[in-house]
XYZ file of C-alpha atoms in Angstrom:
762
model
C 128.181 121.744 86.231
C 126.490 122.395 82.881
C 123.585 120.660 81.219
C 123.122 120.066 77.503
C 119.685 119.520 75.998
C 119.097 117.021 73.149
C 118.576 119.793 70.621
C 122.161 120.959 71.202
C 123.656 117.547 70.524
C 124.966 116.486 67.161
C 122.635 114.110 65.367
C 125.542 111.673 65.113
C 125.748 111.570 68.906
C 122.068 110.629 69.167
C 122.476 108.057 66.418
C 125.451 106.467 68.175
C 123.533 106.128 71.442
C 120.601 104.489 69.641
C 122.995 102.042 67.979
C 124.409 101.121 71.378
C 120.909 100.621 72.753
C 120.161 98.330 69.815
C 123.289 96.320 70.637
C 122.218 95.941 74.272
C 118.722 94.787 73.368
C 120.094 92.345 70.813
C 122.278 90.813 73.527
C 119.323 90.718 75.917
C 117.255 88.880 73.294
C 119.991 86.272 72.815
C 120.310 85.645 76.545
C 116.548 85.481 76.931
C 116.265 82.911 74.143
C 119.058 80.807 75.661
C 117.400 80.799 79.075
C 114.041 79.965 77.530
C 115.487 77.002 75.618
C 117.239 75.640 78.707
C 114.072 76.023 80.750
C 112.026 74.161 78.127
C 114.562 71.338 78.066
C 114.452 70.989 81.851
C 110.657 70.900 81.886
C 110.703 67.977 79.436
C 112.860 65.882 81.759
C 111.194 63.529 84.235
C 112.019 60.948 86.882
C 115.441 60.428 88.380
C 116.749 60.138 91.900
C 115.573 62.536 94.607
C 118.956 64.285 94.462
C 118.757 64.585 90.691
C 115.228 65.926 90.824
C 116.224 68.442 93.472
C 119.159 69.649 91.366
C 116.928 69.843 88.322
C 114.364 71.903 90.246
C 117.103 74.292 91.429
C 118.279 74.716 87.829
C 114.714 75.243 86.635
C 114.157 77.926 89.280
C 117.432 79.615 88.269
C 116.487 79.930 84.597
C 112.908 80.890 85.425
C 114.228 83.708 87.606
C 116.622 84.813 84.870
C 113.763 84.990 82.377
C 111.607 86.959 84.796
C 114.439 89.413 85.412
C 115.148 89.949 81.725
C 111.466 90.439 80.936
C 111.093 92.910 83.803
C 113.897 95.225 82.610
C 112.688 95.492 79.017
C 111.682 99.117 79.601
C 114.508 101.413 80.674
C 117.181 98.720 80.295
C 119.915 101.359 79.932
C 119.479 104.820 81.413
C 122.916 106.319 81.884
C 126.481 106.724 80.710
C 129.653 107.839 82.443
C 132.557 109.352 80.504
C 136.098 109.339 81.905
C 139.294 111.033 80.775
C 141.282 108.631 78.585
C 138.941 105.691 79.221
C 136.013 103.983 77.538
C 132.519 105.174 78.486
C 130.624 103.085 81.004
C 126.917 102.430 80.451
C 124.635 101.994 83.493
C 121.399 100.013 83.517
C 118.970 97.840 85.419
C 120.849 94.613 84.700
C 124.470 93.697 84.008
C 125.144 92.477 80.446
C 128.301 90.960 78.938
C 129.239 89.905 75.436
C 129.891 86.212 74.856
C 133.496 86.910 75.829
C 132.939 87.678 79.531
C 136.603 88.585 79.977
C 135.932 91.929 78.285
C 134.409 94.957 79.989
C 130.637 94.645 80.500
C 128.354 96.065 77.852
C 126.096 97.318 80.634
C 126.902 97.779 84.336
C 124.229 96.841 86.863
C 123.247 99.977 88.809
C 123.999 98.135 92.058
C 127.581 97.285 91.150
C 130.408 99.378 92.674
C 131.421 100.516 89.188
C 128.052 102.270 88.805
C 128.253 104.278 92.000
C 129.841 107.435 90.487
C 126.649 107.814 88.454
C 124.886 108.731 91.714
C 127.673 110.419 93.659
C 129.837 112.378 91.219
C 129.568 116.162 91.368
C 131.593 118.999 89.891
C 133.319 119.464 93.258
C 133.991 115.726 93.620
C 133.794 114.213 90.115
C 135.335 110.821 91.048
C 137.094 110.765 87.669
C 133.889 111.413 85.704
C 134.041 114.126 83.060
C 130.457 113.791 81.874
C 127.319 112.073 83.145
C 124.664 111.377 80.551
C 121.036 110.464 81.273
C 119.347 108.530 78.498
C 115.586 108.823 78.244
C 113.868 105.991 76.423
C 110.437 104.722 75.516
C 110.520 101.023 74.908
C 113.667 100.413 72.887
C 113.836 103.886 71.396
C 115.946 106.805 72.623
C 113.714 109.832 73.260
C 116.112 112.277 74.883
C 119.511 112.926 76.384
C 120.507 115.087 79.357
C 124.225 115.761 79.842
C 126.050 117.057 82.906
C 129.622 118.165 82.368
C 131.454 117.629 85.660
C 134.335 119.892 84.821
C 134.803 123.099 86.785
C 137.101 124.426 84.060
C 134.178 124.261 81.662
C 132.240 126.700 83.814
C 129.895 124.555 85.882
C 126.558 125.666 87.183
C 123.482 124.041 88.652
C 122.942 122.705 92.146
C 125.272 120.743 94.330
C 122.563 119.221 96.544
C 121.157 117.104 93.705
C 122.733 115.066 90.947
C 121.187 114.674 87.505
C 119.071 117.787 88.062
C 117.352 117.781 84.676
C 116.472 114.086 84.843
C 115.377 114.418 88.464
C 113.059 117.356 87.824
C 111.625 115.621 84.787
C 110.768 112.601 86.924
C 109.363 114.708 89.752
C 107.073 116.780 87.543
C 105.768 113.811 85.532
C 102.134 112.914 86.199
C 101.430 110.164 88.735
C 100.092 106.882 87.359
C 98.632 105.212 90.441
C 101.713 103.013 90.808
C 105.063 103.990 92.281
C 107.932 104.225 89.810
C 111.479 103.252 90.640
C 114.068 106.005 91.093
C 117.011 104.015 89.768
C 117.809 106.719 87.212
C 117.759 109.590 89.717
C 119.022 108.238 93.057
C 120.605 111.067 95.045
C 123.762 110.903 97.150
C 122.075 110.764 100.581
C 119.694 108.098 99.279
C 122.563 106.110 97.780
C 124.327 106.013 101.155
C 121.271 104.356 102.690
C 120.681 101.966 99.807
C 124.255 100.648 99.881
C 124.595 100.453 103.651
C 125.746 97.074 104.972
C 123.417 94.158 105.632
C 123.995 93.459 109.361
C 122.242 95.248 112.185
C 119.329 97.656 112.474
C 119.367 100.656 110.149
C 116.748 103.318 110.901
C 115.951 105.666 108.019
C 114.214 108.763 109.366
C 112.831 111.122 106.756
C 110.020 113.600 106.353
C 107.385 113.592 103.616
C 108.671 113.373 100.061
C 112.220 112.365 100.942
C 111.842 109.072 99.075
C 111.890 106.777 102.128
C 109.778 104.091 100.489
C 111.672 104.200 97.206
C 114.966 104.021 99.097
C 113.736 100.999 101.067
C 112.720 99.173 97.884
C 115.983 99.947 96.110
C 117.853 98.828 99.220
C 116.044 95.490 98.987
C 117.193 95.152 95.377
C 120.758 96.135 96.294
C 120.987 93.676 99.192
C 119.666 90.856 97.027
C 122.285 91.688 94.392
C 125.106 91.862 96.949
C 124.075 88.907 99.162
C 122.242 86.800 96.579
C 122.940 83.315 97.940
C 122.037 84.116 101.540
C 118.950 86.230 100.934
C 117.491 84.121 98.141
C 117.485 81.163 100.524
C 116.218 82.991 103.605
C 114.063 85.569 101.886
C 113.458 89.290 102.305
C 110.263 90.656 103.853
C 108.906 94.127 103.125
C 106.184 95.098 105.579
C 103.871 97.915 104.511
C 101.027 99.739 106.280
C 98.079 98.446 104.221
C 97.079 96.483 101.131
C 96.516 99.637 99.066
C 100.106 100.689 99.738
C 101.417 97.251 98.683
C 99.579 97.502 95.365
C 101.012 100.990 94.927
C 104.626 99.792 95.270
C 104.140 96.378 93.633
C 105.861 97.216 90.325
C 109.054 98.747 91.697
C 111.045 95.619 92.572
C 110.146 93.739 89.359
C 111.343 96.775 87.386
C 114.647 96.415 89.264
C 114.901 92.728 88.227
C 113.855 91.358 91.627
C 110.773 89.156 91.844
C 111.278 86.999 94.953
C 110.561 89.414 97.798
C 107.619 88.879 100.159
C 105.369 91.948 100.412
C 102.967 91.887 103.345
C 101.023 93.957 105.838
C 100.850 93.227 109.543
C 97.470 91.654 108.887
C 99.107 89.025 106.641
C 101.684 87.844 109.160
C 99.735 84.918 110.612
C 99.253 82.102 108.061
C 95.618 81.412 107.299
C 94.453 84.832 108.524
C 93.832 87.966 106.438
C 93.191 90.597 109.087
C 91.600 93.633 107.454
C 88.786 94.639 109.834
C 88.855 98.124 111.305
C 88.295 98.727 115.001
C 88.316 101.755 117.323
C 91.842 103.200 117.627
C 91.645 102.987 121.422
C 90.985 99.229 121.239
C 93.877 98.708 118.806
C 96.090 100.721 121.153
C 95.257 98.444 124.107
C 96.015 95.351 122.027
C 99.326 96.856 120.994
C 100.767 97.255 124.482
C 103.288 94.759 125.896
C 101.005 94.285 128.907
C 98.921 92.052 126.623
C 101.568 89.338 126.969
C 100.552 88.850 130.611
C 96.869 88.958 129.671
C 97.394 86.226 127.085
C 99.427 84.085 129.472
C 96.590 84.261 132.007
C 94.087 83.481 129.249
C 95.973 80.287 128.377
C 96.288 79.278 132.026
C 92.517 79.685 132.355
C 92.097 76.657 130.083
C 94.166 74.455 132.423
C 91.366 73.450 134.788
C 90.929 70.943 137.633
C 87.664 69.441 138.911
C 85.885 71.078 141.821
C 86.020 67.788 143.741
C 86.625 64.832 141.440
C 85.654 63.417 138.063
C 84.481 59.833 137.794
C 85.145 57.848 134.631
C 84.385 54.289 133.673
C 87.379 52.087 132.857
C 86.734 48.484 131.813
C 83.496 48.497 133.765
C 85.041 49.874 136.948
C 84.703 53.483 138.178
C 87.848 55.570 138.534
C 87.979 58.830 140.460
C 90.211 61.575 139.098
C 90.648 63.559 142.295
C 91.196 67.329 142.389
C 94.444 66.866 144.334
C 95.823 64.550 141.634
C 95.024 67.112 138.924
C 96.455 70.020 140.896
C 99.738 68.160 141.408
C 99.867 67.190 137.737
C 99.111 70.760 136.644
C 101.790 72.170 138.941
C 104.351 69.716 137.567
C 103.477 70.597 133.951
C 103.580 74.338 134.596
C 106.930 74.171 136.382
C 108.471 72.731 133.207
C 107.956 76.121 131.566
C 106.944 74.572 128.260
C 104.207 75.866 125.928
C 100.688 74.726 126.790
C 100.254 72.091 124.071
C 103.718 70.634 124.694
C 103.282 70.601 128.475
C 99.978 68.780 128.110
C 101.757 65.440 127.728
C 103.350 65.945 131.168
C 99.973 66.682 132.716
C 98.475 63.565 131.111
C 101.438 61.402 132.149
C 101.154 62.493 135.777
C 97.405 61.844 135.961
C 97.689 58.506 134.152
C 100.421 57.433 136.564
C 98.237 58.290 139.563
C 95.281 56.395 138.067
C 97.450 53.343 137.374
C 98.371 53.267 141.055
C 94.671 53.377 141.941
C 94.079 50.325 139.784
C 97.128 48.558 141.203
C 95.872 49.104 144.720
C 92.470 47.745 143.811
C 93.396 44.622 141.843
C 96.996 43.903 142.765
C 97.166 44.198 146.538
C 98.750 41.266 148.440
C 95.993 39.827 150.710
C 98.682 39.128 153.319
C 99.734 42.775 153.337
C 102.962 42.442 151.362
C 104.121 44.404 148.339
C 101.815 44.987 145.378
C 101.553 41.885 143.238
C 101.617 43.816 139.928
C 104.978 43.996 138.194
C 106.367 47.097 136.490
C 105.402 45.534 133.159
C 101.830 45.154 134.430
C 101.771 48.813 135.470
C 103.123 49.888 132.073
C 100.372 47.919 130.343
C 97.796 49.497 132.661
C 99.051 52.976 131.786
C 98.876 52.143 128.077
C 95.282 50.998 128.447
C 94.384 54.142 130.355
C 95.875 56.330 127.626
C 93.754 54.564 125.027
C 90.561 54.724 127.091
C 88.122 57.107 125.391
C 86.471 58.201 128.650
C 89.829 58.932 130.288
C 90.992 60.828 127.186
C 87.807 62.924 127.164
C 88.127 63.817 130.853
C 91.780 64.848 130.501
C 91.086 66.802 127.309
C 88.428 68.762 129.179
C 90.970 69.683 131.868
C 93.906 70.448 129.554
C 92.714 70.738 125.930
C 94.864 71.057 122.826
C 94.379 74.695 121.809
C 94.881 76.881 118.755
C 95.706 80.598 118.871
C 92.524 81.508 117.037
C 90.318 79.593 119.474
C 91.924 81.100 122.565
C 91.821 84.667 121.272
C 88.273 84.433 119.961
C 87.003 82.942 123.220
C 88.893 85.574 125.210
C 87.562 88.552 123.247
C 83.992 87.263 123.147
C 83.616 86.284 126.807
C 83.264 88.798 129.660
C 84.135 85.992 132.101
C 87.381 85.057 130.344
C 88.350 88.726 129.974
C 87.837 89.201 133.688
C 89.833 86.079 134.580
C 92.693 87.226 132.332
C 92.515 90.716 133.900
C 92.020 92.224 130.453
C 90.413 95.632 129.812
C 86.658 95.306 129.352
C 86.712 97.415 126.165
C 88.260 94.457 124.331
C 84.902 92.641 124.412
C 83.415 92.163 120.933
C 80.886 90.059 119.022
C 81.720 86.445 118.303
C 81.365 86.940 114.539
C 83.731 89.935 114.416
C 86.472 89.676 111.801
C 90.158 89.748 112.667
C 91.838 93.158 112.765
C 95.552 93.882 112.150
C 96.002 94.469 115.897
C 94.828 90.882 116.515
C 97.676 89.353 114.509
C 100.489 90.036 117.044
C 98.191 88.551 119.706
C 97.690 85.411 117.626
C 101.438 85.187 117.130
C 102.066 85.599 120.862
C 99.527 82.874 121.595
C 101.238 80.578 119.108
C 104.392 80.971 121.185
C 102.517 80.373 124.451
C 100.665 77.340 123.113
C 103.317 75.649 120.997
C 102.483 72.871 118.595
C 102.554 69.258 119.632
C 103.317 67.672 116.270
C 103.405 64.100 117.576
C 100.134 63.233 115.862
C 101.218 64.926 112.632
C 104.499 62.998 112.576
C 102.628 59.760 113.206
C 100.270 60.561 110.335
C 103.174 61.310 107.980
C 104.925 58.073 108.982
C 101.702 56.126 108.498
C 101.133 57.628 105.036
C 104.701 56.806 104.028
C 104.366 53.220 105.274
C 101.151 52.840 103.291
C 102.850 54.274 100.188
C 105.755 51.825 100.546
C 103.352 48.918 101.016
C 101.496 49.957 97.876
C 104.775 50.312 95.959
C 105.831 46.818 97.006
C 102.614 45.472 95.546
C 103.166 47.330 92.289
C 106.734 46.090 91.981
C 105.648 42.503 92.679
C 103.071 42.731 89.898
C 105.695 44.148 87.514
C 108.178 41.450 88.491
C 105.579 38.696 88.039
C 104.597 39.860 84.584
C 107.908 39.102 82.882
C 107.513 37.149 79.623
C 107.720 33.375 79.884
C 110.024 33.524 76.859
C 112.818 34.398 79.312
C 112.246 31.583 81.810
C 115.445 29.813 80.856
C 117.414 33.041 81.297
C 115.793 34.040 84.576
C 119.041 34.320 86.489
C 120.362 36.867 83.992
C 117.276 39.069 83.798
C 116.899 41.873 86.385
C 113.466 42.427 87.829
C 112.036 45.810 88.850
C 112.683 44.901 92.485
C 116.321 44.196 91.655
C 116.743 47.735 90.291
C 114.822 49.730 92.903
C 113.222 48.809 96.188
C 109.837 50.094 97.331
C 111.290 52.772 99.600
C 113.413 54.258 96.798
C 110.432 54.016 94.449
C 108.359 56.133 96.838
C 111.180 58.678 97.197
C 111.424 59.075 93.445
C 107.745 59.917 93.197
C 107.489 62.244 96.166
C 106.453 65.752 95.131
C 109.213 68.328 95.541
C 108.420 71.643 97.190
C 108.944 74.061 94.288
C 107.752 77.182 96.062
C 109.987 80.231 96.301
C 111.368 81.348 99.640
C 108.751 84.117 99.727
C 105.924 81.622 99.130
C 107.205 79.228 101.789
C 107.691 82.087 104.243
C 104.116 83.280 103.752
C 102.830 79.849 104.807
C 105.197 79.321 107.755
C 104.757 81.375 110.916
C 108.175 80.325 112.187
C 110.078 81.337 109.038
C 113.288 83.272 109.726
C 114.068 85.989 107.161
C 117.516 87.085 106.067
C 116.422 90.732 106.130
C 113.257 92.636 106.990
C 112.322 96.094 105.702
C 109.562 97.959 107.539
C 107.879 100.969 105.934
C 105.817 103.468 107.964
C 107.536 101.798 110.906
C 106.501 104.496 113.351
C 102.962 103.059 113.274
C 103.865 99.629 114.653
C 102.854 98.790 118.208
C 105.173 97.162 120.759
C 103.314 93.872 120.226
C 103.845 94.135 116.463
C 107.572 94.625 117.030
C 107.638 91.440 119.147
C 106.186 89.550 116.186
C 108.702 91.031 113.745
C 111.711 90.373 115.941
C 110.794 86.678 116.019
C 110.998 86.691 112.210
C 114.511 88.135 112.160
C 116.575 86.886 115.122
C 119.714 88.152 113.356
C 118.279 91.682 113.829
C 119.069 92.541 110.216
C 116.462 95.233 109.559
C 115.895 98.391 107.592
C 113.333 100.524 109.420
C 111.855 103.410 107.458
C 109.577 106.064 108.914
C 108.916 109.504 110.276
C 107.989 109.932 113.940
C 106.239 113.204 113.105
C 103.677 111.255 111.056
C 102.718 108.728 113.757
C 98.950 108.259 113.700
C 98.381 105.005 115.592
C 97.920 105.430 119.328
C 100.154 102.418 119.948
C 102.796 103.735 117.551
C 106.064 105.371 118.560
C 107.424 108.889 118.773
C 111.048 107.860 119.415
C 113.144 105.119 117.832
C 114.942 104.541 121.121
C 111.640 103.393 122.596
C 111.304 100.760 119.867
C 114.776 99.241 119.862
C 115.932 99.444 123.464
C 114.317 96.066 124.383
C 115.957 94.280 121.433
C 119.324 95.820 120.540
C 119.794 98.494 123.242
C 121.815 101.268 121.558
C 123.248 99.033 118.840
C 121.345 100.572 115.941
C 122.340 103.247 113.489
C 120.379 106.220 112.187
C 120.364 107.694 108.691
C 118.367 110.842 107.977
C 116.915 111.941 104.641
C 116.656 115.718 104.580
C 115.688 116.645 101.007
C 112.061 116.665 99.877
C 111.825 115.595 96.258
C 108.037 115.160 96.083
C 106.353 118.083 97.794
C 106.825 121.545 96.257
C 108.052 124.399 98.431
C 104.662 126.144 98.389
C 102.968 123.119 99.984
C 105.791 122.503 102.470
C 105.457 126.089 103.695
C 101.921 125.187 104.800
C 102.999 121.821 106.206
C 105.828 123.416 108.212
C 103.324 125.146 110.484
C 101.541 121.862 111.147
C 104.852 120.144 111.890
C 105.785 122.877 114.360
C 102.555 122.176 116.229
C 103.313 118.435 116.264
C 106.824 118.952 117.654
C 108.627 122.316 117.585
C 112.011 120.553 117.650
C 111.429 118.883 114.258
C 112.597 120.466 111.012
C 110.727 119.906 107.731
C 112.738 118.525 104.810
C 113.787 121.172 102.293
C 112.058 121.019 98.924
C 114.154 120.940 95.739
C 111.568 122.685 93.600
C 108.631 125.045 93.409
C 105.415 124.283 91.553
C 104.404 127.879 90.909
C 100.925 127.126 92.268
C 99.877 128.492 95.652
C 97.838 126.183 97.927
C 94.317 127.430 98.596
C 91.502 127.087 101.135
C 87.800 127.698 100.628
C 85.084 127.949 103.270
C 81.622 126.631 102.399
C 78.480 125.835 104.318
C 77.690 122.315 105.477
C 75.025 121.986 102.789
C 77.420 123.250 100.106
C 80.278 120.911 101.042
C 79.464 117.870 98.801
C 78.819 120.017 95.710
C 81.867 122.198 96.389
C 84.052 119.118 96.778
C 82.812 117.618 93.510
C 83.362 120.918 91.674
C 86.894 121.154 93.075
C 87.623 117.570 92.028
C 86.475 118.279 88.469
C 88.644 121.381 88.315
C 91.690 119.458 89.551
C 91.060 116.651 87.050
C 91.039 119.215 84.251
C 94.354 120.625 85.505
C 95.954 117.216 86.120
C 95.607 115.884 82.586
C 96.590 112.234 82.940
C 97.668 112.771 86.554
C 95.952 111.600 89.727
C 93.752 113.470 92.197
C 93.555 112.375 95.826
C 90.678 113.430 98.089
C 91.502 113.015 101.788
C 88.564 113.112 104.196
C 87.945 112.409 107.885
C 87.041 108.782 108.542
C 83.635 109.871 109.810
C 82.897 111.598 106.494
C 84.068 108.843 104.152
C 80.648 107.227 103.713
C 78.698 110.440 103.180
C 81.156 112.251 100.879
C 82.155 109.052 99.117
C 78.533 108.365 98.200
C 78.115 111.864 96.735
C 81.399 111.626 94.833
C 80.491 108.258 93.310
C 77.118 109.621 92.170
C 78.764 112.532 90.386
C 81.908 110.689 89.207
C 81.220 106.928 88.938
C 84.789 106.364 87.799
C 86.162 107.554 91.149
C 87.575 104.978 93.585
C 86.157 104.965 97.108
C 86.212 102.316 99.799
C 88.339 100.144 102.043
C 90.941 99.298 99.372
C 90.522 101.824 96.544
C 92.121 101.209 93.170
C 94.859 103.788 92.741
C 94.800 103.376 88.963
C 91.589 105.426 88.944
C 92.200 109.102 88.270
C 90.228 110.212 91.326
C 90.623 108.405 94.655
C 88.996 109.210 97.999
C 90.842 108.042 101.089
C 91.118 108.512 104.815
C 94.464 109.607 106.237
C 95.269 106.036 107.270
C 94.701 104.819 103.717
C 96.779 107.669 102.260
C 99.935 106.748 104.196
C 102.911 106.523 101.843
C 100.941 107.552 98.735
C 101.242 110.597 96.490
C 99.014 112.407 94.001
C 99.443 115.268 91.529
C 96.697 117.198 93.295
C 95.266 116.718 96.777
C 92.009 118.046 98.204
C 91.647 117.911 101.982
C 88.123 118.165 103.388
C 87.293 119.273 106.932
C 90.798 119.518 108.457
C 89.319 120.341 111.876
C 87.562 116.949 111.939
C 90.776 115.161 110.921
C 92.450 116.709 113.951
C 89.535 115.906 116.256
C 89.256 112.236 115.272
C 92.457 111.193 117.024
C 94.697 112.272 119.897
C 97.358 112.392 117.186
C 95.187 114.357 114.796
C 97.866 116.963 114.070
C 100.146 114.190 112.788
C 97.258 113.018 110.599
C 96.812 116.529 109.207
C 100.555 116.699 108.491
C 100.248 113.475 106.486
C 97.213 114.773 104.600
C 98.732 118.062 103.426
C 102.009 116.474 102.268
C 100.620 113.972 99.734
C 100.631 116.448 96.802
C 103.313 116.701 94.127
C 101.832 119.821 92.522
C 98.695 121.376 94.021
C 96.912 121.426 97.389
C 93.400 122.630 98.183
C 91.422 122.626 101.434
C 87.638 122.777 101.900
C 86.204 123.576 105.321
C 82.859 124.501 106.894
C 84.211 126.069 110.098
C 87.232 128.229 110.819
C 90.510 126.738 109.653
C 92.678 125.215 112.377
C 95.296 127.736 113.437
C 97.966 125.371 112.095
C 96.677 126.207 108.574
C 96.718 129.973 109.010
C 99.064 130.202 106.028
C 96.030 129.383 103.859
C 93.731 131.959 105.463
């Protein structure tokens, strides 16, 4: 396989490619203008039947999405070309484009289409009919370079067989980081392509070490699935779950650049509507919350709210005292619990049973036959008595005290803030916290579990909606009567022939026409609805999720259509997993498939040689991914005194900034050092980003290992590796994460002897 640089190409060849690019952009401009005009026309329309308005909204959303897609692919619209023996060349890009005559071959083939696949799979050994693969490098609408691969063994091929598009790939890998992840659509490799194009159904686990492109593969898979299963997934939605908000900002531009804008990006802390859980808590506490045993704790916590009086409760009803006896309440509670319904739904059974018992008390008191016969009250009388009891404020208050309507947030807050409730629920005492503590990500699966245990009695909500609609119809009737009564007297003699407003539309139809349609996307509706069921869920850094978090996720995707991306060697969370079997056995048994990514595209060989020793200490059975390149720069370590550490770190940062040019420098520190070293760094370099959610667009960013998950930098400085190890029982996994974030250079600063796992730096 041979490669031809732009300088070796005839100027006519370059000119021809630029002319073709111009043709593609001209067609894109026409289509964009057509969609814009149609969208403007739709927005000018108003009124109509509910069905017509719904159809119009669907059409509006369609053209709005088209416009967004075409705007998103402006840069890098076309990036490749395939040449075949005796056939026309095939151009590959981010979006499919046709001439006005759609019966002809496409001007541009969408990278996700089957016809584009040889661009990623063809090699000299297996060319798939391709004689030449051309990578087009562009800036805006201008061609800036061409890389050719001749897939013809007779021509004397060379290069590597484990990567395709070697020149384009290495160019992308050695480019400076920008603080935002770029797509890899131009350089997808064969093992990545297999994962991206894998079928929709079932659980696909993508296991890959640092730098293998797991995150990029997951994002491109989302784009591919939306292209292939557009109707289904646009309606149901696709969820991508990431480890933290910083990570979501880092990947936020990838899917739009692939012409997909309707995917929901979220962290675990976003998965309960109305709650943004960002607070940090001790890892040991998060680990306790993450265990499945918490389901029993929460069930006992809910049951603790279902109380009965010690002896009896006396209430006044129409001037007469009524005794709600303990035995009555115990029987009612037992009946409600036996039904197995959620707390708020079962409450109506408890109330019904108590009300029935109270109605019999009243019947015995006021309806007894003085001669000892049957009760004088009829069934209708008893029904009226029960209705009155239900409406009695004192009775309502007493029953609400015994079996209140609860919300997940109230139950969990009261549980975690009360030693008594923790003890009753048999919960670990270390869960106790202050009442004003903010929600943490580990709280969200507990809130979700409580929502299942409590249920939602929407009787009152439905009554309110019905009441509002009745009021709207009543108002509309008044409006229509006014309109009908205001007809000109000039038409009195022709009254029978003139239609009034009420003849054309009744009040109910009038209200329907003016009801506001829900114009939110599937992603927006899903974010507001805890019970939303997704068509597909993609989980990044999946090894970090606790068993309770998996329970939450599985409720969101009962079809079990998931792409799970992670590396068990990088598990940091104490409630995380070290085997995929452990995760999926409760849900799909052995019915899941594994794909492994084995090539490291990000981390140079010099850095991976250091990381390999750390990985061996984590688990000797694990093999590091093989790097495709060397940086030519050896990683280094420098010992300083405790007093020298801040100044040495700042000096090292400045040196790395000078080397990086426009690239990014990441400083990874132990969590216990973040405040101290971050303060010193900000004093010396005010433009640096430090804090809970640092801005990755800054050239220098200081992070903890947890914040650095999934990120990459041109240069990485790791401070105090011994403290990183000591901070967690899984500290070696944390160190492995820290030393594999670099794309070019790695440096380590330490005040004590290096951990033996970093002896390669000694």
